[in-house]
Short mmCIF file of C-alpha atoms in Angstrom, two decimals:
data_model
loop_
_atom_site.label_atom_id
_atom_site.label_comp_id
_atom_site.label_asym_id
_atom_site.label_seq_id
_atom_site.Cartn_x
_atom_site.Cartn_y
_atom_site.Cartn_z
CA UNK A 6 86.41 115.11 140.78
CA UNK A 7 84.80 111.68 141.36
CA UNK A 8 82.19 112.43 138.66
CA UNK A 9 84.92 113.22 136.16
CA UNK A 10 86.78 110.00 137.02
CA UNK A 11 83.53 108.07 136.74
CA UNK A 12 82.84 109.58 133.29
CA UNK A 13 86.37 108.74 132.09
CA UNK A 14 85.95 105.17 133.38
CA UNK A 15 82.65 104.80 131.53
CA UNK A 16 84.17 106.13 128.28
CA UNK A 17 87.10 103.73 128.61
CA UNK A 18 84.74 100.84 129.15
CA UNK A 19 82.68 101.81 126.11
CA UNK A 20 85.83 102.08 124.01
CA UNK A 21 87.02 98.75 125.19
CA UNK A 22 83.69 97.05 124.44
CA UNK A 23 83.63 98.73 120.98
CA UNK A 24 87.20 97.60 120.29
CA UNK A 25 86.33 94.07 121.21
CA UNK A 26 83.27 94.04 118.86
CA UNK A 27 85.35 95.29 115.97
CA UNK A 28 88.11 92.83 116.71
CA UNK A 29 85.70 89.90 116.86
CA UNK A 30 83.82 90.97 113.75
CA UNK A 31 87.05 91.38 111.79
CA UNK A 32 88.56 88.17 113.15
CA UNK A 33 85.59 86.12 111.80
CA UNK A 34 86.17 87.67 108.29
CA UNK A 35 89.96 87.11 108.28
CA UNK A 36 89.61 83.49 109.58
CA UNK A 37 87.93 82.55 106.27
CA UNK A 38 90.85 83.74 104.10
CA UNK A 39 93.36 80.98 104.73
CA UNK A 40 96.23 83.23 105.84
CA UNK A 41 98.79 81.03 107.58
CA UNK A 42 101.32 83.71 108.56
CA UNK A 43 100.32 85.24 111.94
CA UNK A 44 101.80 88.70 111.15
CA UNK A 45 99.99 88.88 107.82
CA UNK A 46 96.82 87.72 109.51
CA UNK A 47 97.06 90.48 112.11
CA UNK A 48 97.89 93.12 109.46
CA UNK A 49 94.77 92.28 107.40
CA UNK A 50 92.66 92.15 110.58
CA UNK A 51 93.87 95.65 111.49
CA UNK A 52 93.04 97.00 108.07
CA UNK A 53 89.48 95.74 108.43
CA UNK A 54 89.18 97.06 112.04
CA UNK A 55 90.45 100.47 110.73
CA UNK A 56 87.77 100.42 108.04
CA UNK A 57 84.99 99.88 110.49
CA UNK A 58 86.35 102.65 112.71
CA UNK A 59 86.69 105.05 109.76
CA UNK A 60 83.12 104.31 108.55
CA UNK A 61 81.82 104.88 112.10
CA UNK A 62 83.57 108.25 112.30
CA UNK A 63 82.26 109.40 108.89
CA UNK A 64 78.67 108.43 109.66
CA UNK A 65 78.75 109.81 113.27
CA UNK A 66 80.18 113.15 111.90
CA UNK A 67 77.50 113.23 109.27
CA UNK A 68 74.70 112.58 111.80
CA UNK A 69 76.01 115.39 114.00
CA UNK A 70 76.20 117.80 111.08
CA UNK A 71 72.65 116.77 110.01
CA UNK A 72 71.28 117.44 113.47
CA UNK A 73 72.95 120.83 113.64
CA UNK A 74 71.82 121.78 110.14
CA UNK A 75 68.20 120.94 110.84
CA UNK A 76 68.21 122.94 114.04
CA UNK A 77 69.92 125.95 112.37
CA UNK A 78 67.76 126.17 109.22
CA UNK A 79 64.50 124.74 110.47
CA UNK A 80 62.67 128.03 109.69
CA UNK A 81 64.04 128.29 106.15
CA UNK A 82 63.08 125.25 104.03
CA UNK A 83 64.99 126.39 100.94
CA UNK A 84 68.20 126.93 102.93
CA UNK A 85 67.67 123.62 104.74
CA UNK A 86 67.26 121.63 101.55
CA UNK A 87 70.41 123.23 100.09
CA UNK A 88 72.50 122.39 103.09
CA UNK A 89 71.10 118.84 103.41
CA UNK A 90 71.99 118.25 99.78
CA UNK A 91 75.55 119.49 100.41
CA UNK A 92 75.84 117.15 103.42
CA UNK A 93 74.67 114.15 101.39
CA UNK A 94 77.25 114.99 98.74
CA UNK A 95 79.98 115.29 101.31
CA UNK A 96 79.02 111.98 102.83
CA UNK A 97 79.02 110.28 99.44
CA UNK A 98 82.52 111.74 98.61
CA UNK A 99 83.97 110.70 101.91
CA UNK A 100 82.59 107.17 101.72
CA UNK A 101 83.85 106.83 98.16
CA UNK A 102 87.33 108.00 99.09
CA UNK A 103 87.42 105.72 102.12
CA UNK A 104 86.16 102.79 100.06
CA UNK A 105 88.93 103.26 97.48
CA UNK A 106 91.61 103.65 100.15
CA UNK A 107 90.38 100.51 101.90
CA UNK A 108 90.42 98.34 98.82
CA UNK A 109 93.92 99.62 97.95
CA UNK A 110 95.09 98.52 101.37
CA UNK A 111 93.53 95.11 100.99
CA UNK A 112 94.93 94.76 97.43
CA UNK A 113 98.44 95.16 98.79
CA UNK A 114 98.05 92.04 100.96
CA UNK A 115 95.25 89.86 99.48
CA UNK A 116 94.34 88.19 96.21
CA UNK A 117 91.23 89.24 94.32
CA UNK A 118 89.43 86.06 95.52
CA UNK A 119 90.26 86.88 99.09
CA UNK A 120 89.02 90.48 98.73
CA UNK A 121 85.74 89.05 97.43
CA UNK A 122 85.54 86.99 100.70
CA UNK A 123 86.18 90.13 102.76
CA UNK A 124 83.40 92.01 100.93
CA UNK A 125 81.00 89.13 101.49
CA UNK A 126 82.01 88.94 105.16
CA UNK A 127 81.21 92.62 105.67
CA UNK A 128 77.82 92.18 104.07
CA UNK A 129 76.73 88.87 105.64
CA UNK A 130 77.18 86.88 102.44
CA UNK A 131 73.99 88.36 100.95
CA UNK A 132 75.38 88.50 97.45
CA UNK A 133 76.22 84.75 96.90
CA UNK A 134 73.11 83.70 98.85
CA UNK A 135 70.83 85.93 96.74
CA UNK A 136 72.51 85.08 93.46
CA UNK A 137 72.14 81.37 94.10
CA UNK A 138 68.48 82.01 95.19
CA UNK A 139 67.63 83.61 91.83
CA UNK A 140 69.25 80.76 89.94
CA UNK A 141 67.39 78.14 92.03
CA UNK A 142 64.09 79.97 91.65
CA UNK A 143 64.63 80.65 87.89
CA UNK A 144 66.61 77.74 86.38
CA UNK A 145 65.91 78.98 82.83
CA UNK A 146 67.68 82.28 83.23
CA UNK A 147 69.87 83.26 80.22
CA UNK A 148 73.54 84.05 80.59
CA UNK A 149 72.78 87.64 79.94
CA UNK A 150 70.17 87.75 82.65
CA UNK A 151 72.58 86.02 85.11
CA UNK A 152 75.26 88.55 84.32
CA UNK A 153 72.94 91.46 84.87
CA UNK A 154 71.69 90.09 88.23
CA UNK A 155 75.25 89.50 89.38
CA UNK A 156 76.30 92.94 88.25
CA UNK A 157 73.50 94.59 90.27
CA UNK A 158 74.13 92.47 93.33
CA UNK A 159 77.83 93.36 93.17
CA UNK A 160 76.94 97.02 92.97
CA UNK A 161 74.64 96.60 95.90
CA UNK A 162 77.43 94.97 97.93
CA UNK A 163 79.81 97.82 97.26
CA UNK A 164 77.19 100.19 98.66
CA UNK A 165 76.35 97.95 101.54
CA UNK A 166 79.95 97.68 102.57
CA UNK A 167 79.93 101.39 103.52
CA UNK A 168 76.52 101.44 105.29
CA UNK A 169 76.43 102.21 108.98
CA UNK A 170 74.26 99.38 110.25
CA UNK A 171 73.05 95.84 109.44
CA UNK A 172 69.60 97.23 108.61
CA UNK A 173 71.03 99.72 106.06
CA UNK A 174 73.31 97.12 104.57
CA UNK A 175 70.25 94.94 103.88
CA UNK A 176 68.34 97.86 102.65
CA UNK A 177 70.85 98.42 99.80
CA UNK A 178 70.39 94.82 98.69
CA UNK A 179 66.63 95.26 98.96
CA UNK A 180 66.78 98.29 96.66
CA UNK A 181 68.74 96.34 94.01
CA UNK A 182 66.61 93.27 94.33
CA UNK A 183 63.65 95.46 93.42
CA UNK A 184 65.57 96.65 90.33
CA UNK A 185 66.34 93.00 89.43
CA UNK A 186 62.77 91.86 89.90
CA UNK A 187 61.52 94.77 87.66
CA UNK A 188 64.10 93.70 85.03
CA UNK A 189 62.99 90.14 85.05
CA UNK A 190 59.30 91.04 85.03
CA UNK A 191 59.95 93.22 82.00
CA UNK A 192 61.39 90.13 80.34
CA UNK A 193 58.07 88.43 80.80
CA UNK A 194 58.84 86.43 83.99
CA UNK A 195 56.03 86.19 86.52
CA UNK A 196 58.08 86.75 89.69
CA UNK A 197 55.15 86.01 91.99
CA UNK A 198 54.34 82.71 90.35
CA UNK A 199 58.03 81.79 90.15
CA UNK A 200 58.45 82.44 93.86
CA UNK A 201 55.44 80.34 94.78
CA UNK A 202 56.67 77.44 92.65
CA UNK A 203 60.14 77.72 94.13
CA UNK A 204 58.74 77.55 97.64
CA UNK A 205 56.73 74.48 96.65
CA UNK A 206 59.86 72.80 95.34
CA UNK A 207 61.78 73.56 98.53
CA UNK A 208 58.96 72.15 100.64
CA UNK A 209 58.73 69.04 98.45
CA UNK A 210 62.51 68.51 98.73
CA UNK A 211 62.51 68.92 102.46
CA UNK A 212 59.55 66.44 102.79
CA UNK A 213 61.43 63.91 100.65
CA UNK A 214 64.55 64.17 102.81
CA UNK A 215 62.47 63.47 105.91
CA UNK A 216 61.23 60.20 104.40
CA UNK A 217 64.70 58.99 103.32
#
C-alpha cells in the first residue's frame, strides 16, 4: 500500500512540475502581447498551455506506437517499413489538425500581429532573428529574394511550432536555412565569402564601439 501511495505522490509531483513549466512558458509568451484584461490574458494563456499539452500527448503516443511497431515487426522489414510509414502519416495528420484548431482558437481572441508574436514565442524568435541576419549579411538582396527567404522561414516556423523539443524546433529552421542557402548560391552568391565578410563587419563594429 505504501508503495502505491508513494507512486501516486511521485506522479502528482511530476504533473505539478510539468504544469508549472507549461504555465511559465506560456506566461512569457502572453506577457508580450499587451493584453490588459486579466480574464482575456488568462484565456489566451490557457489556449497556449492546452496546445503544449496536446502536442506532448500526440508525440508521446507516436513514440509509444513506434516502439511497439519496431518490436512487433522487427523480423519483417517490409511490414515494418509499411507500418512506420503509416505511423508517420498519422502523426502528420494529427499535428496538422491540432495546428489548425490551435490557430482557430487564437484567432478568436488575438489579432494577426499578436498571433505572429505567439508563433515567434513558441519558436524562440528564430524567424525574425534569422531573417534580419540574412539582410544584414546580404544587403543587396532583391525584393524577390527577401520574399522567398521570408516565405521559407515562415514555413519552417509553422513546422517548428509542432515539434516536440527545442532541438527539433531548431532542426526545422536548419533544414530550411539549407534550402535558402542553396537558393542564394544558385543565384550566384558566394555564401561562404558573404558569411566571412559579415563576421568581419560585426567585429569591426564591436571594436569601434569599444573605442567610443
